[in-house]
Amino acid sequence: MFLLIMVAAVGTTTVMALALALNLRQGFQDYLLARDLADLKAYVANLERRLSALPGPIRLADHPDLLRGLPGLDLPIENRPDPPRPIPGAPERLAPPMEFASRLVVLDDQGRTLLGPSGALPIADHAVMPRAPIVVRGMQVGEARLILPPRLSTPADAGFLERQLRHVILAGALILGVGSLAAFWIARAAGGSLREIRRVTDSISKGEFRTRLREQGPVEVAETLGNINKMAAELEAMDAARRRGLAEISHELRTPLTALRAEIEALQDGVRPLTPDAIRSLAEEAARLSGLLEDLHVFAVARLSGTPDRSDWFNLAALLNEAAERFDVLVQSAGLTLTIDLGGIQNAPCRGDRRALEQMIGNLLTNSVKYTWSGGRILIALRRTEGQGFTITVDDTAPAPPRDALERLFEPLYRVEPDRNRQAGGSGMGLAICEVIARAHEGAIRALASELGGLRIEVNLPKGAAA
C-alpha cells in the first residue's frame, strides 16, 4: 500500500512539475515577446515624433543619426504602450538598450535596409519577425522590424526562469516528502487494522466468538470493523442458540422416551397389566415423540434450504376461508369461537408456496386453540398494506403471555409455563416453523399483545410474495 501510494504520488508530482515547467517557460517567452513588441512600438512612436518635427519631405536614408538614436528612451512614459502584467518575482529591466538595438532592423519605403545588426540574415529569412510601419504626416516612409532572439533575451531573464524552475522542483520535493509521510501513516494504520482483523477472524474461525474489535479509524474502516463485530455477535448468539437447542432437544426427547421406558418396564415386570388403556398410553407417548421428531425435521429442512419454491398463484383470502372451515370443528370442541375478517377483500392474489402458507396458518390457529381458555374467541384478519402486500393477524383472548416472553415465542422448543405445558401444549416448534416460512417468503412475523386480551401474531407478506 505504501509503495502504491508513493508511485502514484511520484507520478502525479512529476507530471505536475513538467506541466508547470513547460507552462512557465512558454509563458515567460510570451512575456518577453510582448515586452519586445512594446519596445518596438515605443521606438517607432519616438522616431515618428522626431521625423514629424523636420521640415519638407521625409526620407529615412537622409537621417541616419535619428535611426541610430537610443530607441524609445526619450519617449514620454504616458505615450508608451503598457507592457504586459509582470510576473511575480520577475527581474527588473536591467538589459542595456543596445540589446534591443542589436536586433532592430529598419527599412525605407523601397525595402532597403538602413539599420540592422551586423551579419544579420537576409530580411526574407525573418518573415515572422514583429514589424511596425513608420508613418509621417499620413505617409509610410519605412518599416521597423525586430529579430526574435533564439533564447532568453538577457542573463537576468534566464536567471529568473532558472529560479522559478528551481522553486517548482523544490515544491515537488516538498509534496513528495509530505506525501510519503501521509502514505506511511495510512499504510501503517491500514496495516494495523488488517492485522487486528486477521487476529480476530482467526479467533472466530476457532470458535472464540466473544472476541471484538475496536471500531476506530476512517469511516469505511470503522464500519468494516463494526460489521465484523456484528458478525461475531451473531455467531455467538447462533452458537448459544445451537447449544441451548441441543440441550432442549435432548430434554424433549428424553421425556417421552423415559415415559415409554417406564411403562414398558412396568408391563414387563407385571406391575401393570397389558390392557387396552396401557396400549393407548404407549401409543400416545409414541405419537408425541413422533410429532416432536417431525416438527424438528420440518424446522431443520426449512432452515437449511427454505420452503420449496413452487411459485404458486392463489387467492390468499380463499386460503384463509378454507383454514377457518377446516378448524371449525376443533375450535368448537375446545369451547371457542372462530371469526374471520377479510376487510372486504375478496380476491387477494398471492404468489408463493401454498402448502407452506397453509401450514403456517394451521400452526397459528393450533397455537391459539391450545392456549386459549374455554369460552374465548379467535379472530383471523386480512389487510392490504401500503406496499401492496398483505398482513395476516391471528388474535385470541386470555390468557396472554408475559410481555418479556413475546420475543422468545419463535425460539424452537420455547414454552411459557404454566399455561403452555407439554401435556396441554405441543412440541414448542409451531411458531418457530411459522417464522421460518414467513422469512422464506421474504416476510416478517412478530408477537404482540392482543386487544382481545390474549396473543396477537402478525404476519407481513411483502409485495414480492403478494401481487
XYZ file of C-alpha atoms in Angstrom:
467
model
C 0.000 0.000 0.000
C 2.857 2.352 0.843
C 4.560 1.620 -2.483
C 1.335 2.087 -4.435
C 0.645 5.440 -2.797
C 4.244 6.566 -3.342
C 4.237 5.531 -7.007
C 1.002 7.464 -7.520
C 2.415 10.494 -5.675
C 5.698 10.441 -7.646
C 3.872 10.102 -10.954
C 1.412 12.874 -10.145
C 4.140 15.216 -8.874
C 6.340 14.557 -11.888
C 3.541 15.278 -14.344
C 2.601 18.412 -12.419
C 6.218 19.647 -12.312
C 6.711 19.057 -16.044
C 3.448 20.808 -16.865
C 4.352 23.774 -14.658
C 7.854 23.973 -16.110
C 6.609 23.915 -19.724
C 3.850 26.384 -18.968
C 6.267 28.694 -17.133
C 8.819 28.602 -19.952
C 6.189 29.222 -22.632
C 4.535 31.916 -20.564
C 7.828 33.651 -19.924
C 8.689 33.567 -23.636
C 5.312 35.139 -24.369
C 6.047 37.790 -21.772
C 9.421 38.606 -23.369
C 7.794 38.784 -26.814
C 5.153 41.170 -25.507
C 7.870 43.305 -23.937
C 9.821 43.432 -27.253
C 6.689 44.435 -29.130
C 6.087 47.244 -26.636
C 9.689 48.459 -27.094
C 9.341 48.265 -30.896
C 6.168 50.352 -30.845
C 7.809 52.826 -28.485
C 10.814 53.135 -30.801
C 8.587 53.723 -33.850
C 6.458 56.276 -31.976
C 9.577 58.151 -30.841
C 11.041 58.090 -34.356
C 7.769 59.299 -35.913
C 7.605 62.176 -33.417
C 11.126 63.324 -34.260
C 10.656 62.978 -38.023
C 7.375 64.903 -37.903
C 9.265 67.863 -36.430
C 11.529 68.099 -39.509
C 10.537 70.341 -42.465
C 9.991 69.176 -46.040
C 9.652 65.681 -47.457
C 10.944 62.901 -45.241
C 13.359 60.200 -46.436
C 14.729 57.832 -43.790
C 18.033 57.472 -45.648
C 18.692 61.201 -45.078
C 18.517 60.891 -41.285
C 20.769 58.003 -40.165
C 21.514 59.703 -36.844
C 17.867 59.575 -35.828
C 17.692 55.892 -36.670
C 20.717 55.112 -34.506
C 19.482 57.080 -31.505
C 18.813 55.258 -28.258
C 15.495 53.655 -29.091
C 12.490 54.643 -27.080
C 14.335 56.173 -24.110
C 13.229 59.747 -24.568
C 9.592 58.844 -25.296
C 7.265 60.277 -22.595
C 6.066 57.442 -20.390
C 2.424 58.411 -20.798
C 2.690 57.785 -24.562
C 4.428 54.438 -24.301
C 2.246 51.299 -24.686
C 1.551 49.406 -21.473
C 3.759 46.328 -21.072
C 2.140 43.042 -20.114
C 1.354 42.401 -16.466
C 4.629 41.499 -14.725
C 5.061 38.007 -13.363
C 5.557 37.941 -9.560
C 9.287 37.847 -8.892
C 10.200 38.819 -12.478
C 13.627 40.504 -12.958
C 13.871 44.254 -13.420
C 14.685 45.748 -16.785
C 18.471 45.685 -16.365
C 19.334 44.942 -20.011
C 21.228 47.720 -21.845
C 19.444 49.471 -24.709
C 21.897 48.007 -27.248
C 20.441 44.593 -26.530
C 17.274 45.833 -28.206
C 19.172 47.803 -30.856
C 21.278 44.776 -31.778
C 18.116 43.061 -33.014
C 16.472 46.136 -34.602
C 16.066 46.314 -38.397
C 14.851 49.497 -40.195
C 13.892 49.558 -43.893
C 12.951 52.524 -46.079
C 9.901 52.717 -48.294
C 11.810 50.876 -51.043
C 12.567 47.893 -48.795
C 16.282 48.738 -48.453
C 17.923 48.020 -45.127
C 19.030 51.210 -43.418
C 19.720 49.781 -39.974
C 20.354 46.247 -38.841
C 22.697 44.017 -36.841
C 25.993 43.151 -38.440
C 25.962 39.726 -40.049
C 22.173 39.557 -39.836
C 20.345 37.117 -42.011
C 18.606 38.429 -45.114
C 15.336 40.137 -44.374
C 13.429 37.471 -46.263
C 14.601 34.901 -43.721
C 12.842 36.843 -40.967
C 9.351 36.915 -42.388
C 7.908 36.080 -38.988
C 9.648 38.990 -37.279
C 7.426 41.500 -35.429
C 7.113 44.632 -37.541
C 5.690 48.153 -37.233
C 5.203 50.697 -40.076
C 6.827 54.151 -39.784
C 4.230 56.770 -40.777
C 4.963 60.509 -41.019
C 2.221 63.028 -41.973
C -0.019 60.181 -43.131
C 2.580 58.573 -45.433
C 4.550 55.380 -44.722
C 8.222 56.183 -45.051
C 9.582 52.872 -43.824
C 9.195 49.908 -41.557
C 10.814 48.730 -38.318
C 11.339 45.066 -37.607
C 12.727 43.146 -34.656
C 14.686 39.909 -34.881
C 13.439 37.463 -32.276
C 16.144 36.046 -30.019
C 16.661 32.274 -30.285
C 16.842 32.028 -26.488
C 16.112 34.200 -23.498
C 16.957 37.790 -24.112
C 19.280 38.522 -21.209
C 21.135 36.714 -18.432
C 18.686 38.318 -15.990
C 15.745 36.764 -17.840
C 17.472 33.387 -17.903
C 18.261 33.672 -14.201
C 14.650 34.462 -13.370
C 13.371 31.449 -15.279
C 16.004 29.241 -13.657
C 14.940 30.413 -10.204
C 11.287 29.694 -10.983
C 12.102 26.188 -12.220
C 14.164 25.596 -9.090
C 11.195 26.634 -6.962
C 8.977 24.205 -8.872
C 11.438 21.383 -8.199
C 11.636 22.286 -4.501
C 7.823 22.412 -4.264
C 7.617 18.998 -5.921
C 10.163 17.583 -3.474
C 8.176 19.046 -0.574
C 4.958 17.498 -1.900
C 6.706 14.135 -2.228
C 8.004 14.411 1.324
C 4.585 15.204 2.751
C 3.009 12.538 0.544
C 5.497 9.926 1.745
C 4.704 10.729 5.376
C 0.961 10.547 4.673
C 1.418 7.295 2.752
C 3.445 5.820 5.608
C 0.792 6.837 8.146
C -2.085 5.490 6.013
C -0.239 2.248 5.271
C 0.662 1.793 8.931
C -2.914 2.498 10.085
C -4.400 0.217 7.433
C -1.826 -2.462 8.157
C -2.614 -2.305 11.865
C -6.330 -2.629 11.164
C -5.716 -5.569 8.835
C -3.530 -7.299 11.418
C -6.237 -6.801 14.044
C -8.896 -8.092 11.641
C -6.755 -11.144 10.888
C -6.286 -11.829 14.601
C -9.996 -11.554 15.379
C -11.173 -13.545 12.351
C -8.645 -16.223 13.191
C -10.113 -16.401 16.700
C -13.649 -16.540 15.271
C -12.654 -19.370 12.941
C -11.531 -21.299 16.038
C -14.902 -20.811 17.723
C -13.937 -17.889 20.005
C -16.952 -15.717 19.206
C -16.555 -13.314 22.127
C -13.566 -11.565 20.552
C -14.308 -7.980 19.466
C -12.516 -5.257 17.500
C -12.082 -1.622 18.468
C -14.133 0.376 15.985
C -11.689 3.155 15.115
C -10.019 4.725 12.092
C -11.602 6.219 8.965
C -15.332 5.855 8.457
C -15.061 2.960 5.991
C -12.582 1.081 8.182
C -14.661 1.687 11.320
C -17.790 0.437 9.541
C -15.938 -2.689 8.401
C -14.724 -3.358 11.946
C -18.273 -2.797 13.219
C -19.646 -5.288 10.689
C -17.109 -7.866 11.850
C -18.171 -7.261 15.459
C -21.814 -7.705 14.432
C -20.906 -10.924 12.650
C -19.099 -12.170 15.746
C -22.092 -11.243 17.921
C -24.466 -13.062 15.570
C -22.227 -16.117 15.524
C -22.033 -16.039 19.305
C -25.832 -15.839 19.541
C -26.218 -18.643 16.989
C -23.721 -20.791 18.857
C -25.544 -20.163 22.128
C -28.870 -20.958 20.458
C -27.363 -24.118 18.977
C -26.100 -25.253 22.358
C -29.386 -24.337 24.009
C -31.322 -26.069 21.223
C -29.314 -29.257 21.597
C -29.927 -29.238 25.330
C -33.648 -28.604 24.884
C -33.978 -31.212 22.128
C -32.242 -33.826 24.250
C -34.519 -32.897 27.142
C -37.652 -33.016 24.980
C -36.689 -36.385 23.542
C -35.755 -37.812 26.905
C -39.198 -37.062 28.420
C -41.366 -39.274 26.148
C -38.645 -41.906 25.937
C -38.471 -42.073 29.732
C -42.242 -42.401 29.937
C -42.245 -45.151 27.290
C -39.426 -46.980 29.037
C -41.155 -46.759 32.405
C -44.445 -48.084 31.070
C -42.762 -50.870 29.111
C -40.748 -51.930 32.176
C -43.957 -51.872 34.249
C -45.573 -54.175 31.691
C -42.524 -56.457 31.648
C -42.398 -56.719 35.430
C -46.118 -57.386 35.618
C -46.680 -54.278 37.725
C -49.114 -53.046 35.121
C -51.342 -55.423 33.180
C -51.365 -55.327 29.392
C -54.740 -53.667 28.885
C -56.168 -51.500 26.107
C -55.560 -48.453 28.322
C -51.875 -49.361 28.681
C -51.528 -49.832 24.949
C -53.306 -46.493 24.362
C -50.898 -44.766 26.761
C -47.907 -46.224 24.920
C -49.377 -45.099 21.601
C -49.873 -41.553 22.909
C -46.268 -41.292 24.086
C -45.044 -42.710 20.759
C -47.265 -40.247 18.857
C -45.941 -37.351 20.964
C -42.377 -38.449 20.247
C -43.123 -38.879 16.547
C -44.742 -35.436 16.366
C -41.737 -33.826 18.017
C -39.341 -35.532 15.610
C -41.477 -34.483 12.634
C -41.545 -30.863 13.787
C -37.782 -30.883 14.296
C -37.312 -32.339 10.829
C -39.551 -29.724 9.199
C -37.803 -26.929 11.072
C -34.314 -28.180 10.175
C -35.151 -28.652 6.492
C -36.762 -25.220 6.302
C -33.767 -23.565 7.972
C -31.296 -25.297 5.682
C -32.963 -24.867 2.306
C -36.075 -22.764 2.834
C -39.511 -23.791 1.744
C -39.887 -25.361 -1.718
C -40.088 -22.750 -4.440
C -43.381 -23.644 -6.072
C -44.199 -20.080 -7.186
C -47.917 -20.932 -6.988
C -50.533 -18.272 -7.656
C -53.509 -18.489 -5.338
C -56.116 -16.396 -3.561
C -54.926 -15.659 -0.033
C -58.452 -14.728 1.073
C -59.765 -18.089 -0.097
C -56.879 -19.819 1.696
C -57.895 -18.174 4.998
C -61.550 -19.143 4.465
C -60.550 -22.761 3.850
C -58.404 -22.794 7.009
C -61.273 -21.386 9.080
C -63.634 -24.078 7.779
C -61.088 -26.820 8.400
C -60.501 -25.767 12.041
C -64.134 -25.014 12.839
C -64.802 -28.414 14.466
C -61.584 -28.291 16.510
C -62.357 -24.751 17.654
C -65.904 -25.658 18.710
C -64.729 -28.750 20.567
C -62.390 -26.517 22.587
C -65.307 -24.265 23.507
C -64.047 -21.373 21.397
C -65.470 -19.140 18.659
C -63.621 -18.502 15.385
C -64.256 -15.308 13.394
C -62.682 -14.241 10.105
C -62.466 -10.627 8.893
C -61.197 -10.133 5.339
C -61.744 -6.371 5.320
C -63.836 -6.534 2.175
C -61.045 -8.267 0.226
C -62.490 -10.963 -1.988
C -59.549 -11.504 -4.303
C -56.058 -11.408 -2.793
C -53.660 -12.784 -5.455
C -50.540 -14.134 -3.816
C -47.517 -15.971 -5.159
C -45.614 -18.416 -3.000
C -45.632 -21.916 -1.557
C -49.315 -22.612 -0.902
C -48.672 -25.704 1.217
C -46.147 -23.870 3.383
C -48.521 -20.953 3.955
C -51.326 -23.418 4.781
C -49.039 -24.996 7.366
C -48.168 -21.572 8.808
C -51.838 -20.573 9.201
C -52.641 -24.012 10.619
C -49.858 -23.691 13.187
C -51.108 -20.243 14.224
C -54.685 -21.488 14.680
C -53.496 -24.619 16.529
C -51.441 -22.436 18.848
C -54.485 -20.260 19.636
C -56.755 -23.271 20.196
C -54.302 -24.923 22.616
C -53.505 -21.832 24.676
C -56.872 -20.012 24.831
C -59.207 -20.610 27.739
C -62.567 -22.172 27.026
C -65.276 -19.655 26.191
C -62.868 -17.366 24.385
C -62.620 -16.421 20.753
C -60.125 -16.364 17.899
C -60.090 -13.687 15.198
C -58.352 -14.019 11.801
C -57.959 -10.756 9.827
C -56.541 -9.891 6.408
C -55.493 -6.392 5.342
C -53.656 -4.944 2.336
C -50.555 -2.895 3.169
C -49.380 0.355 1.555
C -46.723 -1.539 -0.361
C -49.417 -3.707 -1.994
C -48.552 -6.642 0.250
C -50.773 -8.331 2.832
C -50.911 -8.532 6.617
C -52.420 -11.573 8.320
C -53.266 -11.316 12.036
C -54.463 -14.038 14.411
C -55.807 -12.707 17.749
C -57.076 -14.709 20.686
C -58.447 -13.998 24.135
C -56.868 -14.679 27.533
C -54.520 -15.857 28.772
C -51.768 -13.581 27.412
C -48.087 -14.480 27.681
C -45.821 -12.109 29.630
C -44.581 -9.168 27.588
C -40.955 -10.130 28.174
C -41.685 -13.536 26.593
C -43.143 -12.198 23.318
C -39.788 -12.012 21.515
C -38.890 -15.583 22.568
C -42.076 -17.242 21.351
C -40.450 -18.023 17.995
C -37.478 -19.802 19.548
C -37.529 -23.570 18.973
C -38.925 -25.594 21.914
C -39.712 -22.440 23.941
C -42.813 -22.554 26.151
C -44.372 -20.197 28.649
C -45.214 -22.055 31.836
C -47.551 -22.949 33.433
C -50.225 -22.275 30.805
C -48.117 -23.659 27.967
C -47.056 -27.085 29.138
C -46.139 -30.337 27.437
C -49.409 -32.041 28.197
C -51.797 -29.317 27.009
C -49.387 -27.828 24.526
C -47.423 -29.151 21.611
C -43.760 -29.625 20.866
C -42.869 -25.940 21.080
C -41.869 -25.870 17.395
C -45.062 -24.492 15.821
C -44.270 -20.769 15.980
C -40.613 -21.403 15.124
C -41.726 -23.116 11.906
C -44.077 -20.174 11.196
C -41.140 -17.775 11.433
C -39.089 -19.863 9.000
C -41.970 -19.946 6.492
C -42.544 -16.174 6.761
C -38.862 -15.446 6.176
C -38.779 -17.864 3.244
C -41.460 -15.662 1.628
C -39.334 -12.545 2.396
C -41.870 -11.561 5.033
C -41.801 -10.974 8.769
C -43.682 -12.282 11.789
C -43.973 -10.861 15.282
C -45.868 -11.440 18.517
C -47.856 -8.635 20.176
C -50.328 -8.184 22.964
C -53.832 -8.585 21.544
C -56.656 -6.151 22.165
C -58.810 -9.215 22.866
C -56.752 -9.900 25.976
C -54.546 -12.686 24.668
C -51.864 -13.004 21.996
C -51.676 -11.449 18.520
C -49.474 -12.973 15.827
C -48.902 -10.610 12.892
C -47.526 -11.879 9.574
C -46.445 -9.375 6.895
C -46.054 -10.651 3.331
C -44.322 -8.085 1.078
C -45.188 -7.186 -2.498
C -42.780 -9.856 -3.705
C -44.972 -12.539 -2.185
C -48.268 -10.782 -2.813
C -49.172 -9.434 -6.232
